[in-house]
Amino acid sequence: MVPMVKEAKRSPKTTLKKRPQYLNAAKGVYLPRTPFVMQRSPKTETETAGVGYTVTKKVGNAVLRNRIRRRLREAIRLINPELFQPYHNYVLVGRKEAARIDFGTLCAELETALKKLARGDGRPARAASQNGLRQKPRPSGQK
């Protein structure tokens, strides 16, 4: 007799892999918190929510950046997947405080940020020049 294998639940979130996905999230709303900044993209074509992680070199050396990234990834894995809105991508920009803060507090901050974004709290994206995104130069004579 062959043992029955339960069908694995499909995770409601995927990992962002491509640069345009991160740039698209930067165009949406963002919510700054002490240990991270959460960005949410406008609607995407896939139903599953995507999550990306980034930590800049300003935060510290590679060991610290990787530790922050691992902590954020594990916190996202543990929180309720229903908090993620379908058809949206999320990017977490890690800050130094994410390495120092208690892990339970980090999970609570993530849940709070997701709930606030779902309610519509959050700041609109900054202008392209402030995001570090380059604008195409206009040909002379055009406004």
CSV table of C-alpha atoms in Angstrom, one decimal:
chain,number,residue,atom,x,y,z
A,1,MET,CA,0.0,0.0,0.0
A,2,VAL,CA,1.3,3.4,-0.9
A,3,PRO,CA,1.1,6.1,1.9
A,4,MET,CA,-1.0,9.1,1.0
A,5,VAL,CA,1.0,12.3,0.6
A,6,LYS,CA,-0.8,15.4,1.5
A,7,GLU,CA,-0.8,18.1,-1.1
A,8,ALA,CA,1.5,20.9,-0.1
A,9,LYS,CA,0.0,24.3,0.3
A,10,ARG,CA,1.1,26.8,-2.2
A,11,SER,CA,2.8,29.6,-0.5
A,12,PRO,CA,1.0,33.0,-1.0
A,13,LYS,CA,4.3,34.7,-1.4
A,14,THR,CA,7.3,34.4,-3.8
A,15,THR,CA,10.8,36.0,-3.7
A,16,LEU,CA,11.5,38.9,-6.1
A,17,LYS,CA,14.5,38.1,-8.3
A,18,LYS,CA,14.7,40.7,-11.0
A,19,ARG,CA,15.7,44.4,-10.8
A,20,PRO,CA,12.5,45.7,-12.5
A,21,GLN,CA,10.4,44.2,-9.8
A,22,TYR,CA,12.4,46.2,-7.2
A,23,LEU,CA,12.1,49.3,-9.2
A,24,ASN,CA,8.4,48.9,-9.6
A,25,ALA,CA,8.0,48.5,-5.8
A,26,ALA,CA,9.9,51.8,-5.4
A,27,LYS,CA,7.2,53.5,-7.4
A,28,GLY,CA,4.5,52.4,-5.0
A,29,VAL,CA,3.8,53.4,-1.4
A,30,TYR,CA,6.3,53.0,1.4
A,31,LEU,CA,6.1,52.8,5.1
A,32,PRO,CA,9.2,53.6,7.2
A,33,ARG,CA,9.7,51.7,10.4
A,34,THR,CA,12.6,51.6,12.9
A,35,PRO,CA,14.2,48.3,11.6
A,36,PHE,CA,13.2,48.5,8.0
A,37,VAL,CA,11.4,50.4,5.3
A,38,MET,CA,8.6,48.5,3.6
A,39,GLN,CA,7.7,49.3,0.0
A,40,ARG,CA,4.6,48.0,-1.8
A,41,SER,CA,4.3,48.1,-5.5
A,42,PRO,CA,1.2,48.9,-7.5
A,43,LYS,CA,-0.7,45.9,-8.7
A,44,THR,CA,1.1,43.2,-10.6
A,45,GLU,CA,-0.1,40.5,-12.9
A,46,THR,CA,0.6,37.5,-10.7
A,47,GLU,CA,-1.8,36.6,-7.9
A,48,THR,CA,0.9,35.6,-5.4
A,49,ALA,CA,2.5,38.4,-3.4
A,50,GLY,CA,6.2,38.8,-4.0
A,51,VAL,CA,8.7,39.7,-1.3
A,52,GLY,CA,12.2,41.1,-1.9
A,53,TYR,CA,14.9,42.0,0.6
A,54,THR,CA,17.7,44.5,0.2
A,55,VAL,CA,20.3,46.0,2.6
A,56,THR,CA,22.6,48.7,1.4
A,57,LYS,CA,26.3,48.9,2.1
A,58,LYS,CA,25.7,52.0,4.3
A,59,VAL,CA,24.3,49.6,6.9
A,60,GLY,CA,27.6,47.8,7.5
A,61,ASN,CA,29.9,45.0,6.3
A,62,ALA,CA,28.7,41.9,4.4
A,63,VAL,CA,28.3,39.8,7.6
A,64,LEU,CA,25.9,42.3,9.2
A,65,ARG,CA,24.0,42.8,5.9
A,66,ASN,CA,23.5,39.1,5.5
A,67,ARG,CA,22.4,38.7,9.1
A,68,ILE,CA,19.8,41.4,8.6
A,69,ARG,CA,18.6,39.8,5.4
A,70,ARG,CA,18.3,36.4,7.1
A,71,ARG,CA,16.4,37.8,10.0
A,72,LEU,CA,13.9,39.6,7.7
A,73,ARG,CA,13.5,36.5,5.6
A,74,GLU,CA,12.7,34.4,8.6
A,75,ALA,CA,10.3,36.9,10.1
A,76,ILE,CA,8.4,37.1,6.9
A,77,ARG,CA,8.3,33.3,6.8
A,78,LEU,CA,6.8,33.1,10.3
A,79,ILE,CA,4.1,35.8,10.1
A,80,ASN,CA,0.6,35.1,8.8
A,81,PRO,CA,0.6,34.8,5.0
A,82,GLU,CA,-2.9,36.2,4.8
A,83,LEU,CA,-1.5,39.7,5.7
A,84,PHE,CA,0.0,39.9,2.2
A,85,GLN,CA,-2.3,41.4,-0.3
A,86,PRO,CA,-2.5,39.4,-3.6
A,87,TYR,CA,-1.3,41.1,-6.8
A,88,HIS,CA,1.2,43.2,-4.9
A,89,ASN,CA,5.0,43.0,-4.4
A,90,TYR,CA,6.7,44.0,-1.2
A,91,VAL,CA,10.3,45.1,-0.7
A,92,LEU,CA,12.0,45.3,2.7
A,93,VAL,CA,14.9,47.7,2.9
A,94,GLY,CA,16.8,46.6,6.0
A,95,ARG,CA,18.3,49.1,8.5
A,96,LYS,CA,21.0,48.6,11.2
A,97,GLU,CA,18.4,48.4,13.9
A,98,ALA,CA,17.0,45.1,12.4
A,99,ALA,CA,20.2,43.4,13.7
A,100,ARG,CA,19.9,44.7,17.2
A,101,ILE,CA,16.1,44.5,17.8
A,102,ASP,CA,14.5,41.5,19.6
A,103,PHE,CA,13.2,39.0,17.0
A,104,GLY,CA,9.7,39.0,18.4
A,105,THR,CA,9.6,42.8,18.1
A,106,LEU,CA,10.8,42.5,14.5
A,107,CYS,CA,7.9,40.1,13.7
A,108,ALA,CA,5.5,42.5,15.4
A,109,GLU,CA,6.8,45.5,13.4
A,110,LEU,CA,6.4,43.5,10.2
A,111,GLU,CA,2.8,42.6,11.0
A,112,THR,CA,2.0,46.2,11.9
A,113,ALA,CA,3.5,47.5,8.7
A,114,LEU,CA,1.5,45.0,6.6
A,115,LYS,CA,-1.7,45.9,8.3
A,116,LYS,CA,-1.1,49.6,7.9
A,117,LEU,CA,-0.3,49.2,4.2
A,118,ALA,CA,-3.5,47.2,3.8
A,119,ARG,CA,-5.5,50.0,5.4
A,120,GLY,CA,-4.0,52.5,3.0
A,121,ASP,CA,-1.6,54.1,5.5
A,122,GLY,CA,1.7,54.7,3.8
A,123,ARG,CA,3.5,57.5,2.0
A,124,PRO,CA,3.4,57.9,-1.7
A,125,ALA,CA,6.6,57.2,-3.7
A,126,ARG,CA,9.0,60.0,-3.9
A,127,ALA,CA,9.9,61.7,-7.2
A,128,ALA,CA,12.1,59.7,-9.5
A,129,SER,CA,15.1,61.9,-8.8
A,130,GLN,CA,14.9,61.3,-5.1
A,131,ASN,CA,14.5,57.6,-5.5
A,132,GLY,CA,17.9,57.3,-7.2
A,133,LEU,CA,16.1,56.5,-10.4
A,134,ARG,CA,17.4,58.3,-13.4
A,135,GLN,CA,15.1,60.2,-15.7
A,136,LYS,CA,15.6,60.3,-19.4
A,137,PRO,CA,17.2,63.6,-20.5
A,138,ARG,CA,14.8,65.6,-22.6
A,139,PRO,CA,16.0,66.8,-26.0
A,140,SER,CA,16.6,70.5,-26.0
A,141,GLY,CA,13.7,72.7,-27.0
A,142,GLN,CA,11.1,70.4,-25.4
A,143,LYS,CA,9.4,71.0,-22.0
